[in-house]
């Protein structure tokens, strides 16, 4: 048997079944995670399954991030339930304000290369950036792992994406993943894994890999995974198909309402007026993203008719930007800084747009109603495109400015 | 397991995402009736009444987007008996089975609005009451049928204590 990267990982965790695409197997799971959206149902299901102790308290984290700071009494009570459960079970808890779940799992090194991770959040696929087979599941599925430490899964086919070349000035990882989304389509990778192989002469930092792996789910993928030195595919491993990408050919891209695969070159949409800009999310709320934004905004003012909201992906990032001067640049440009967390991305709080407004967002979904108002339009782009456009009050191709 | 009922077919049934099924702002609750009262609100709030006791018929990639189990829960508590689609987003499909909402993959071009249909999951047959025509369905993995037969994963694991394939 020759194996792809994911097949190798599944094989090393398999306790029943034969690892071959399409087969059902049972695997051991190394780490699990839930957010404040999914934990309440997972906890309830776990208790209804007669669960007493989580299979391994060191292997589970709950992050209170989707509705923070807590906007109302109902959610406050759910948050309290989560805290009570986490203390009682002695599992890892990241409370309000510490950041977005996927950033915290990364920053705190909870997940190793070659591990299997399930998170009750669809962007759990982010951890593929360093070669973990990580996938999003629902709350009851997570409860099943809380109880047994295992799960069942269908062994997925893989699509190999060979990445060569380097980005031109003004082009970023977000543009690549939006480009792929257009190429592959919203369900073009359904049930499959996107396996990324990066050429030795290509520079791709960890934050860029995180952005790319993060949005694999937008093509329906079970996971997106980067090859690492530790786990390479066997020669002749079977891929369903291969895609060749040269980064130097990618240009700034934008996803227009209301689908993530509704993607076009920014150059085709130049000039559309912008009311609000959101910089943040588990896709593009990292230190490197905020530094790019600060470089563009330095010494300039965002016009009065544009609101720019920035939510750093974690408290650590917020600390870093307050040390290195980026925070001041952002504040002086007129940007509003929000609590590290998910709020605006998922429309729970902290930046709901008005009817008819157009929002340029660095997050990962532009679905109708995603930011809390179905009468608003969401466009997805890179932090650089978002920052330049904020300054002009309309969509700008960052290459024209840099 | 046999499901009987009338169809409700979406006219534009592709890529119906979890945000459209239930908006993120309504997901933070354990009150499932409250949750269900907002089903499809951003798409068309009158659907709440229309889909009661119906079998939903959709196109490709039903349930794409978020991992929120609140999406199949909202459908189930709104009275939807099953969803038949050309394809499902992976997480939604699993979530639906885990909460006991039957999800069936079939060529839904062959199905219309307001038809009486029967679905036999074990035999893998979808049949039309009026014409006696039928569609053969792909076999569902045994573990999925076992979970559905128990009414969902909670009961399955409560009884079995572990997964079996
Ligand atoms: S930032 Fe947005 S996409 Fe990421 S976990 Fe939070 S809500 Fe989900």
Coordinates of C-alpha atoms and ligand atoms in Angstrom, one line a residue:
Chain A
X1 CA 0.0 0.0 0.0
X2 CA 1.2 3.5 -0.7
X3 CA -0.3 6.3 1.4
X4 CA -1.0 10.0 1.1
X5 CA -0.2 12.2 4.1
X6 CA -3.7 11.9 5.5
X7 CA -3.8 8.1 4.9
X8 CA -0.6 7.8 6.9
X9 CA -2.0 9.8 9.8
X10 CA -5.2 7.8 9.8
X11 CA -3.3 4.6 9.6
X12 CA -1.3 5.5 12.7
X13 CA -4.5 6.2 14.7
X14 CA -6.7 3.4 13.3
X15 CA -8.2 0.9 15.8
X16 CA -10.7 -0.8 13.4
X17 CA -11.2 -1.0 9.7
X18 CA -8.8 -0.8 6.7
X19 CA -7.4 2.5 5.6
X20 CA -8.5 2.9 2.0
X21 CA -10.4 5.8 0.5
X22 CA -14.2 5.3 1.0
X23 CA -13.8 2.8 3.8
X24 CA -15.2 3.4 7.3
X25 CA -12.6 3.3 10.1
X26 CA -12.5 4.0 13.8
X27 CA -9.6 6.2 14.9
X28 CA -8.2 7.5 18.2
X29 CA -8.3 11.3 18.5
X30 CA -5.4 13.3 20.0
X31 CA -7.2 16.6 20.8
X32 CA -10.6 18.1 20.8
X33 CA -12.0 21.6 21.0
X34 CA -15.4 23.3 21.3
X35 CA -16.4 27.0 21.2
X36 CA -19.1 28.8 23.1
X37 CA -21.4 28.2 20.2
X38 CA -21.0 24.4 20.2
X39 CA -19.9 23.5 23.7
X40 CA -23.3 23.9 25.4
X41 CA -24.8 21.3 23.0
X42 CA -21.8 19.0 23.3
X43 CA -21.9 19.1 27.1
X44 CA -25.6 18.4 27.1
X45 CA -25.1 15.4 24.7
X46 CA -22.1 14.1 26.7
X47 CA -24.3 14.1 29.9
X48 CA -27.2 12.4 28.0
X49 CA -24.7 9.7 26.9
X50 CA -24.2 9.1 30.6
X51 CA -20.7 10.7 30.3
X52 CA -19.0 11.2 33.7
X53 CA -15.4 12.1 32.9
X54 CA -14.1 13.4 29.6
X55 CA -11.8 10.7 28.1
X56 CA -8.7 12.8 28.8
X57 CA -8.9 16.2 30.4
X58 CA -5.6 17.4 29.0
X59 CA -6.8 16.7 25.5
X60 CA -9.8 18.9 25.5
X61 CA -10.1 22.7 25.3
X62 CA -13.2 25.0 25.3
X63 CA -12.8 28.5 24.1
X64 CA -15.3 31.3 24.9
X65 CA -14.9 33.4 21.8
X66 CA -17.9 33.5 19.5
X67 CA -20.0 35.9 21.6
X68 CA -17.5 38.0 23.6
X69 CA -17.7 40.2 25.5
X70 CA -20.9 38.6 26.4
X71 CA -23.8 40.6 24.9
X72 CA -26.8 39.4 26.9
X73 CA -28.1 37.5 29.9
X74 CA -29.0 34.3 28.0
X75 CA -25.5 33.9 26.6
X76 CA -24.1 34.8 30.0
X77 CA -25.8 31.8 31.4
X78 CA -24.5 29.6 28.7
X79 CA -21.0 30.9 29.3
X80 CA -21.4 30.1 33.0
X81 CA -22.5 26.6 32.2
X82 CA -19.4 26.2 30.1
X83 CA -17.1 27.5 32.8
X84 CA -18.7 25.2 35.4
X85 CA -18.2 22.2 33.2
X86 CA -14.6 23.1 32.4
X87 CA -13.7 23.6 36.1
X88 CA -15.4 20.4 37.2
X89 CA -13.8 18.3 34.4
X90 CA -10.4 20.2 34.7
X91 CA -10.2 20.6 31.0
X92 CA -8.4 23.5 29.3
X93 CA -10.6 26.7 29.3
X94 CA -9.8 29.9 27.4
X95 CA -12.2 32.5 28.7
X96 CA -13.6 35.7 27.2
X97 CA -11.0 38.0 25.6
X98 CA -8.2 35.5 25.2
X99 CA -8.9 35.1 21.6
X100 CA -10.3 33.0 18.7
X101 CA -10.2 29.3 19.3
X102 CA -8.1 28.4 16.3
X103 CA -5.5 31.0 17.1
X104 CA -5.3 29.8 20.7
X105 CA -4.8 26.2 19.8
X106 CA -2.0 27.3 17.5
X107 CA -0.3 29.7 19.9
X108 CA -0.4 27.3 22.8
X109 CA 1.0 24.4 20.9
X110 CA -1.9 22.0 21.8
X111 CA -1.6 20.1 18.5
X112 CA 1.3 18.3 17.0
X113 CA 2.2 17.4 13.4
X114 CA 0.7 14.1 12.5
X115 CA -2.1 14.2 15.1
X116 CA -5.8 13.8 14.6
X117 CA -7.8 16.7 16.0
X118 CA -11.5 17.3 15.9
X119 CA -13.1 20.6 16.8
X120 CA -16.7 21.5 17.0
X121 CA -16.1 24.4 14.6
X122 CA -15.8 24.1 10.9
X123 CA -12.5 26.1 10.7
X124 CA -10.7 23.5 12.8
X125 CA -9.0 22.6 9.5
X126 CA -6.7 25.5 10.3
X127 CA -4.2 23.2 12.1
X128 CA -3.4 21.5 8.8
X129 CA -0.9 24.4 8.5
X130 CA 1.6 22.3 10.4
X131 CA 0.5 18.9 9.2
X132 CA -2.1 17.9 11.6
X133 CA -5.2 16.1 10.3
X134 CA -7.8 18.4 11.8
X135 CA -11.4 18.6 10.9
X136 CA -14.6 20.2 12.0
X137 CA -17.4 18.2 13.5
X138 CA -20.8 18.9 15.1
X139 CA -21.4 19.1 18.8
X140 CA -22.8 15.7 19.3
X141 CA -20.0 14.1 17.3
X142 CA -17.6 15.9 19.7
X143 CA -19.6 14.6 22.6
X144 CA -18.9 11.1 21.2
X145 CA -15.2 11.7 21.3
X146 CA -15.4 13.3 24.8
X147 CA -16.9 10.0 25.9
X148 CA -14.8 7.5 24.0
X149 CA -11.7 9.3 22.8
X150 CA -12.4 7.9 19.4
X151 CA -14.5 8.6 16.4
X152 CA -15.6 6.9 13.1
X153 CA -14.8 8.4 9.8
X154 CA -14.8 7.7 6.1
X155 CA -11.2 7.7 4.7
X156 CA -11.1 10.6 2.3
X157 CA -9.7 11.0 -1.1
X158 CA -7.0 13.7 -1.5
X159 CA -6.4 16.4 -4.0
X160 CA -2.7 17.4 -4.3
X161 CA -2.0 21.1 -4.7
X162 CA 1.6 21.8 -5.7
X163 CA 2.6 25.4 -4.9
X164 CA 5.5 27.0 -6.8
X165 CA 6.9 30.5 -7.2
X166 CA 6.4 33.5 -4.9
X167 CA 3.8 36.2 -4.4
X168 CA 4.2 39.5 -6.2
X169 CA 4.1 42.7 -4.1
X170 CA 0.5 43.4 -2.9
X171 CA -0.6 39.7 -3.2
X172 CA -1.1 37.5 -0.1
X173 CA -2.1 34.1 1.1
X174 CA -5.7 35.2 1.2
X175 CA -5.6 35.9 -2.5
X176 CA -4.3 32.4 -3.1
X177 CA -7.0 30.7 -1.1
X178 CA -9.8 32.9 -2.7
X179 CA -8.3 32.0 -6.1
X180 CA -8.5 28.3 -5.2
X181 CA -12.0 28.7 -4.0
X182 CA -13.0 30.0 -7.4
X183 CA -11.1 27.2 -9.1
X184 CA -12.4 24.3 -7.0
X185 CA -15.9 25.7 -6.1
X186 CA -17.9 25.6 -2.8
X187 CA -18.2 21.9 -2.8
X188 CA -15.5 20.9 -5.2
X189 CA -13.5 19.3 -2.4
X190 CA -16.4 17.9 -0.5
X191 CA -15.5 14.9 1.7
X192 CA -11.9 15.3 0.4
X193 CA -8.6 16.5 1.7
X194 CA -6.6 19.3 0.1
X195 CA -2.9 18.3 0.5
X196 CA -0.5 21.2 -0.1
X197 CA 3.0 20.6 -1.3
X198 CA 5.2 23.7 -1.2
X199 CA 8.2 23.9 -3.5
X200 CA 11.6 24.4 -1.7
X201 CA 12.1 27.8 -3.4
X202 CA 8.7 29.1 -2.3
X203 CA 8.5 31.3 0.8
X204 CA 5.4 30.6 2.8
X205 CA 5.3 31.6 6.5
X206 CA 3.3 29.8 9.1
X207 CA 0.7 32.6 9.3
X208 CA 0.2 32.3 5.6
X209 CA -0.2 28.5 5.8
X210 CA -2.8 29.1 8.6
X211 CA -4.8 31.4 6.3
X212 CA -4.7 28.8 3.5
X213 CA -5.5 25.7 5.6
X214 CA -8.2 27.7 7.4
X215 CA -10.3 28.2 4.3
X216 CA -10.1 24.6 3.0
X217 CA -13.6 24.1 4.4
X218 CA -14.9 26.8 2.1
X219 CA -14.4 24.2 -0.7
X220 CA -16.2 21.6 1.4
X221 CA -12.9 19.9 2.3
X222 CA -12.7 17.5 5.3
X223 CA -9.2 19.0 5.9
X224 CA -6.5 21.0 4.4
X225 CA -3.0 19.8 5.2
X226 CA 0.5 21.0 4.4
X227 CA 3.2 18.4 3.8
X228 CA 6.0 18.6 6.5
X229 CA 9.4 17.2 6.8
X230 CA 8.1 14.6 9.2
X231 CA 5.3 13.3 7.1
X232 CA 5.6 13.0 3.3
X233 CA 3.4 11.0 1.0
X234 CA 4.7 7.7 -0.3
X235 CA 6.0 7.6 -3.9
X236 CA 3.0 6.7 -6.1
X237 CA 0.5 7.7 -3.4
X238 CA -2.9 8.0 -5.1
X239 CA -4.4 11.4 -5.5
X240 CA -7.8 12.1 -7.0
X241 CA -6.3 15.0 -8.9
X242 CA -3.4 17.4 -8.9
X243 CA -3.5 21.1 -9.2
X244 CA -0.4 23.2 -10.0
X245 CA -0.3 26.8 -8.7
X246 CA 2.4 29.4 -9.4
X247 CA 2.1 32.1 -6.8
X248 CA 3.6 34.7 -9.1
X249 CA 0.5 34.4 -11.3
X250 CA -1.9 35.1 -8.5
X251 CA -3.4 38.6 -8.3
X252 CA -5.5 40.2 -5.6
X253 CA -8.8 38.5 -5.4
X254 CA -12.2 39.3 -3.8
X255 CA -15.2 37.1 -3.0
X256 CA -18.4 39.1 -3.7
X257 CA -21.8 38.5 -2.1
X258 CA -23.1 36.0 -1.1
X259 CA -20.8 33.0 -1.7
X260 CA -17.2 32.3 -0.9
X261 CA -16.6 30.8 -4.4
X262 CA -18.0 33.9 -6.1
X263 CA -14.5 35.2 -6.6
X264 CA -13.0 37.7 -9.1
X265 CA -9.8 39.6 -9.5
X266 CA -10.0 42.8 -7.4
X267 CA -9.2 44.7 -10.6
X268 CA -12.7 43.9 -11.9
X269 CA -14.4 45.5 -9.0
X270 CA -12.4 48.6 -8.4
X271 CA -14.3 51.6 -7.2
X272 CA -17.3 49.9 -5.4
X273 CA -18.0 52.1 -2.3
X274 CA -17.3 50.7 1.1
X275 CA -19.1 51.6 4.4
X276 CA -17.3 49.3 6.8
X277 CA -14.1 47.4 6.9
X278 CA -13.5 44.4 9.3
X279 CA -10.0 43.2 10.0
X280 CA -9.9 40.1 12.0
X281 CA -11.1 36.4 12.3
X282 CA -9.2 33.1 12.4
X283 CA -8.3 33.7 8.7
X284 CA -6.6 37.1 8.9
X285 CA -6.5 38.6 12.4
X286 CA -2.9 37.6 13.1
X287 CA 0.1 39.8 14.0
X288 CA 1.4 39.8 10.4
X289 CA -2.0 40.9 9.1
X290 CA -2.2 43.8 11.6
X291 CA 1.4 44.8 10.7
X292 CA 0.5 44.9 7.0
X293 CA -2.6 47.0 7.8
X294 CA -0.5 49.4 10.1
X295 CA 2.1 49.9 7.4
X296 CA -0.6 51.0 5.0
X297 CA -2.5 53.2 7.5
X298 CA 0.6 54.8 9.1
X299 CA 0.2 58.6 9.3
X300 CA -3.1 58.5 7.4
X301 CA -6.7 58.9 8.4
X302 CA -9.6 56.7 7.5
X303 CA -12.3 58.9 6.0
X304 CA -15.3 59.7 8.2
X305 CA -17.8 57.7 6.0
X306 CA -15.9 54.5 6.6
X307 CA -15.9 52.5 9.9
X308 CA -12.9 50.3 10.4
X309 CA -13.1 47.6 13.0
X310 CA -10.2 45.5 14.1
X311 CA -10.4 42.4 16.3
X312 CA -6.9 40.9 16.9
X313 CA -7.2 37.1 16.8
X314 CA -5.8 36.8 20.4
X315 CA -4.8 38.7 23.4
X316 CA -1.2 37.8 22.8
X317 CA -1.4 39.5 19.4
X318 CA -3.0 42.5 21.1
X319 CA -0.1 42.6 23.6
X320 CA 2.4 42.4 20.8
X321 CA 0.9 45.3 18.8
X322 CA 0.7 47.4 21.9
X323 CA 4.4 46.8 22.4
X324 CA 5.6 47.4 18.8
X325 CA 3.7 50.5 18.1
X326 CA 1.2 49.0 15.7
X327 CA -1.7 49.6 18.0
X328 CA -1.1 53.3 18.2
X329 CA -0.9 53.6 14.4
X330 CA -4.2 51.8 14.1
X331 CA -5.9 53.9 16.7
X332 CA -4.6 57.1 15.3
X333 CA -5.8 56.2 11.8
X334 CA -9.3 56.1 13.3
X335 CA -9.8 52.3 13.5
X336 CA -11.9 50.8 16.3
X337 CA -10.2 48.1 18.3
X338 CA -12.4 45.2 19.6
X339 CA -12.0 42.5 22.1
X340 CA -10.0 39.6 20.6
X341 CA -12.7 37.1 19.4
X342 CA -15.2 36.3 16.7
X343 CA -18.0 38.8 17.2
X344 CA -18.2 40.7 13.8
X345 CA -17.2 37.7 11.7
X346 CA -20.2 35.7 12.8
X347 CA -22.7 38.6 13.5
X348 CA -23.0 38.1 17.2
X349 CA -21.8 41.5 18.3
X350 CA -19.3 44.3 17.7
X351 CA -19.9 45.5 14.2
X352 CA -23.3 44.6 12.7
X353 CA -23.7 46.5 9.4
X354 CA -26.8 48.6 8.5
X355 CA -29.2 47.8 5.7
X356 CA -27.7 48.3 2.3
X357 CA -24.1 48.7 3.6
X358 CA -21.1 47.1 1.9
X359 CA -18.6 45.5 4.2
X360 CA -15.1 44.6 3.2
X361 CA -13.9 41.8 5.5
X362 CA -10.8 39.8 5.9
X363 CA -12.8 36.9 7.3
X364 CA -13.8 33.7 5.5
X365 CA -17.5 33.8 4.8
X366 CA -19.7 36.3 3.0
X367 CA -23.0 34.4 3.3
X368 CA -26.2 36.3 3.4
X369 CA -26.8 37.5 6.9
X370 CA -23.4 36.3 8.1
X371 CA -22.5 39.5 9.9
X372 CA -25.9 39.8 11.5
X373 CA -27.8 41.7 8.9
X374 CA -29.2 40.0 5.7
X375 CA -29.6 43.4 4.1
X376 CA -25.9 44.1 4.1
X377 CA -23.3 42.9 1.6
X378 CA -20.0 41.3 2.5
X379 CA -16.9 41.2 0.4
X380 CA -13.9 39.1 1.3
X381 CA -10.3 40.1 0.6
X382 CA -6.8 40.3 2.0
X383 CA -5.9 42.7 4.9
X384 CA -3.9 44.9 2.4
X385 CA -6.8 45.2 0.0
X386 CA -9.0 46.0 3.0
X387 CA -6.7 48.7 4.4
X388 CA -6.1 50.5 1.1
X389 CA -9.8 50.4 0.3
X390 CA -10.6 51.8 3.8
X391 CA -8.4 54.8 3.1
X392 CA -10.2 55.5 -0.2
X393 CA -13.7 54.6 0.9
X394 CA -13.9 52.3 -2.1
X395 CA -12.4 49.1 -3.4
X396 CA -8.7 49.6 -4.5
X397 CA -6.2 47.2 -6.0
X398 CA -3.3 47.2 -3.5
X399 CA -0.8 46.8 -6.3
X400 CA -1.6 50.2 -7.5
X401 CA -0.6 51.7 -4.2
X402 CA 2.4 49.7 -3.1
Chain B
X1 CA -36.4 2.8 8.8
X2 CA -39.2 4.2 6.7
X3 CA -40.0 7.9 6.2
X4 CA -43.2 9.0 4.6
X5 CA -44.4 12.5 3.7
X6 CA -45.0 15.3 1.3
X7 CA -42.1 17.1 -0.4
X8 CA -41.2 20.7 -0.2
X9 CA -38.8 21.5 -3.0
X10 CA -36.5 24.5 -3.1
X11 CA -36.6 26.3 -6.4
X12 CA -33.0 27.5 -6.1
X13 CA -31.8 24.5 -4.0
X14 CA -28.0 24.7 -4.4
X15 CA -25.5 25.7 -1.7
X16 CA -28.2 26.3 1.0
X17 CA -25.8 27.2 3.8
X18 CA -26.0 26.8 7.5
X19 CA -26.2 30.6 8.0
X20 CA -29.4 30.6 5.8
X21 CA -30.8 27.6 7.7
X22 CA -30.2 29.3 11.1
X23 CA -28.4 32.6 11.5
X24 CA -25.4 32.7 13.9
X25 CA -27.1 35.2 16.1
X26 CA -29.8 32.7 17.1
X27 CA -27.6 29.7 17.7
X28 CA -26.6 30.6 21.3
X29 CA -29.4 28.8 23.0
X30 CA -30.4 25.4 24.3
X31 CA -34.1 26.0 23.8
X32 CA -34.7 24.1 20.6
X33 CA -38.2 25.4 20.0
X34 CA -37.0 28.9 20.2
X35 CA -34.1 27.9 17.8
X36 CA -36.6 26.3 15.3
X37 CA -38.8 29.4 15.3
X38 CA -36.0 31.2 13.4
X39 CA -35.4 28.6 10.8
X40 CA -34.7 30.0 7.3
X41 CA -35.6 33.5 8.6
X42 CA -33.0 35.3 6.5
X43 CA -34.1 33.4 3.4
X44 CA -37.9 33.5 3.7
X45 CA -39.5 33.6 7.2
X46 CA -42.8 32.1 5.8
X47 CA -40.9 28.8 5.3
X48 CA -41.3 28.0 9.0
X49 CA -44.9 27.1 8.4
X50 CA -44.4 25.6 4.9
X51 CA -41.8 23.0 5.9
X52 CA -43.7 21.5 8.9
X53 CA -44.0 17.7 8.5
X54 CA -42.4 17.9 5.0
X55 CA -39.5 16.2 3.4
X56 CA -37.2 18.9 2.1
X57 CA -35.9 18.5 -1.5
X58 CA -32.7 20.4 -2.4
X59 CA -29.8 20.5 -4.8
X60 CA -26.1 20.4 -4.4
X61 CA -24.1 21.0 -1.2
X62 CA -27.0 21.4 1.2
X63 CA -25.8 22.6 4.6
X64 CA -22.4 24.0 3.6
X65 CA -20.6 26.4 5.9
X66 CA -20.5 26.2 9.6
X67 CA -20.3 23.1 11.8
X68 CA -23.3 24.3 13.8
X69 CA -25.4 21.4 14.7
X70 CA -28.1 24.0 15.4
X71 CA -28.8 23.8 11.6
X72 CA -30.2 20.2 11.5
X73 CA -31.6 20.7 15.0
X74 CA -33.6 23.8 13.8
X75 CA -34.9 21.8 10.8
X76 CA -35.8 18.8 13.0
X77 CA -37.6 20.9 15.6
X78 CA -39.4 22.8 12.9
X79 CA -41.0 19.5 12.0
X80 CA -38.9 18.6 8.9
X81 CA -39.0 14.8 8.5
X82 CA -36.0 14.4 6.2
X83 CA -33.8 16.2 3.7
X84 CA -33.2 14.8 0.2
X85 CA -30.4 16.5 -1.8
X86 CA -28.1 15.8 -4.7
X87 CA -25.2 16.3 -2.2
X88 CA -24.7 17.5 1.3
X89 CA -21.8 19.3 3.0
X90 CA -19.9 16.8 5.0
X91 CA -20.4 18.2 8.5
X92 CA -24.1 18.9 8.0
X93 CA -24.6 15.3 6.8
X94 CA -23.0 13.8 9.9
X95 CA -24.7 16.2 12.2
X96 CA -28.1 15.5 10.8
X97 CA -27.6 11.7 11.4
X98 CA -26.2 12.3 14.8
X99 CA -29.3 14.2 15.9
X100 CA -31.6 11.7 14.1
X101 CA -32.7 13.8 11.1
X102 CA -32.6 11.4 8.0
X103 CA -30.6 12.8 5.1
X104 CA -30.7 11.1 1.7
X105 CA -28.6 11.6 -1.3
X106 CA -30.5 11.3 -4.6
X107 CA -30.9 12.9 -8.0
X108 CA -33.5 15.4 -6.9
X109 CA -34.2 16.5 -10.5
X110 CA -36.5 13.5 -10.4
X111 CA -38.5 15.0 -7.5
X112 CA -41.1 17.7 -7.5
X113 CA -42.8 19.9 -5.0
X114 CA -45.8 18.6 -3.1
X115 CA -45.3 14.9 -3.9
X116 CA -46.1 12.1 -1.5
X117 CA -43.0 9.9 -1.2
X118 CA -41.7 7.0 0.9
X119 CA -38.1 6.4 1.8
X120 CA -36.8 3.1 2.9
X121 CA -33.3 3.7 4.2
X122 CA -32.4 0.1 4.8
X123 CA -33.5 -1.1 1.4
X124 CA -32.2 2.1 -0.2
X125 CA -35.4 2.9 -2.1
X126 CA -37.3 6.2 -2.6
X127 CA -40.7 5.6 -4.0
X128 CA -43.5 7.8 -5.2
X129 CA -46.9 7.1 -3.8
X130 CA -49.0 8.1 -6.8
X131 CA -47.1 6.5 -9.6
X132 CA -45.4 3.6 -7.9
X133 CA -42.1 4.7 -9.5
X134 CA -39.0 4.5 -7.5
X135 CA -35.4 5.6 -7.2
X136 CA -32.6 3.3 -6.0
X137 CA -30.5 5.0 -3.4
X138 CA -26.8 4.5 -2.6
X139 CA -26.2 2.4 0.4
X140 CA -25.7 4.2 3.6
X141 CA -22.8 2.9 5.8
X142 CA -24.1 0.5 8.4
X143 CA -22.9 2.7 11.3
X144 CA -25.0 5.6 10.0
X145 CA -28.2 3.4 9.7
X146 CA -27.5 2.1 13.2
X147 CA -27.2 5.6 14.6
X148 CA -30.4 6.7 12.8
X149 CA -32.2 3.7 14.0
X150 CA -31.4 4.7 17.6
X151 CA -32.7 8.2 16.8
X152 CA -29.2 9.7 17.0
X153 CA -25.8 9.4 18.4
X154 CA -26.7 10.2 22.0
X155 CA -28.9 7.1 22.3
X156 CA -26.5 5.0 20.3
X157 CA -23.5 5.7 22.6
X158 CA -25.7 5.6 25.7
X159 CA -26.6 2.0 24.7
X160 CA -23.5 0.8 23.0
X161 CA -20.8 2.7 25.0
X162 CA -18.6 2.8 21.9
X163 CA -18.5 2.9 18.1
X164 CA -18.8 -0.3 16.1
X165 CA -18.3 -0.8 12.4
Ligands
LIG1 S1 -13.4 34.0 13.6 FE1 -15.2 33.6 12.4 S2 -14.8 31.8 11.2 FE2 -13.2 32.0 12.8 S3 -13.9 30.7 14.5 FE3 -14.6 32.7 14.9 S4 -16.7 32.9 14.0 FE4 -15.7 31.1 13.1

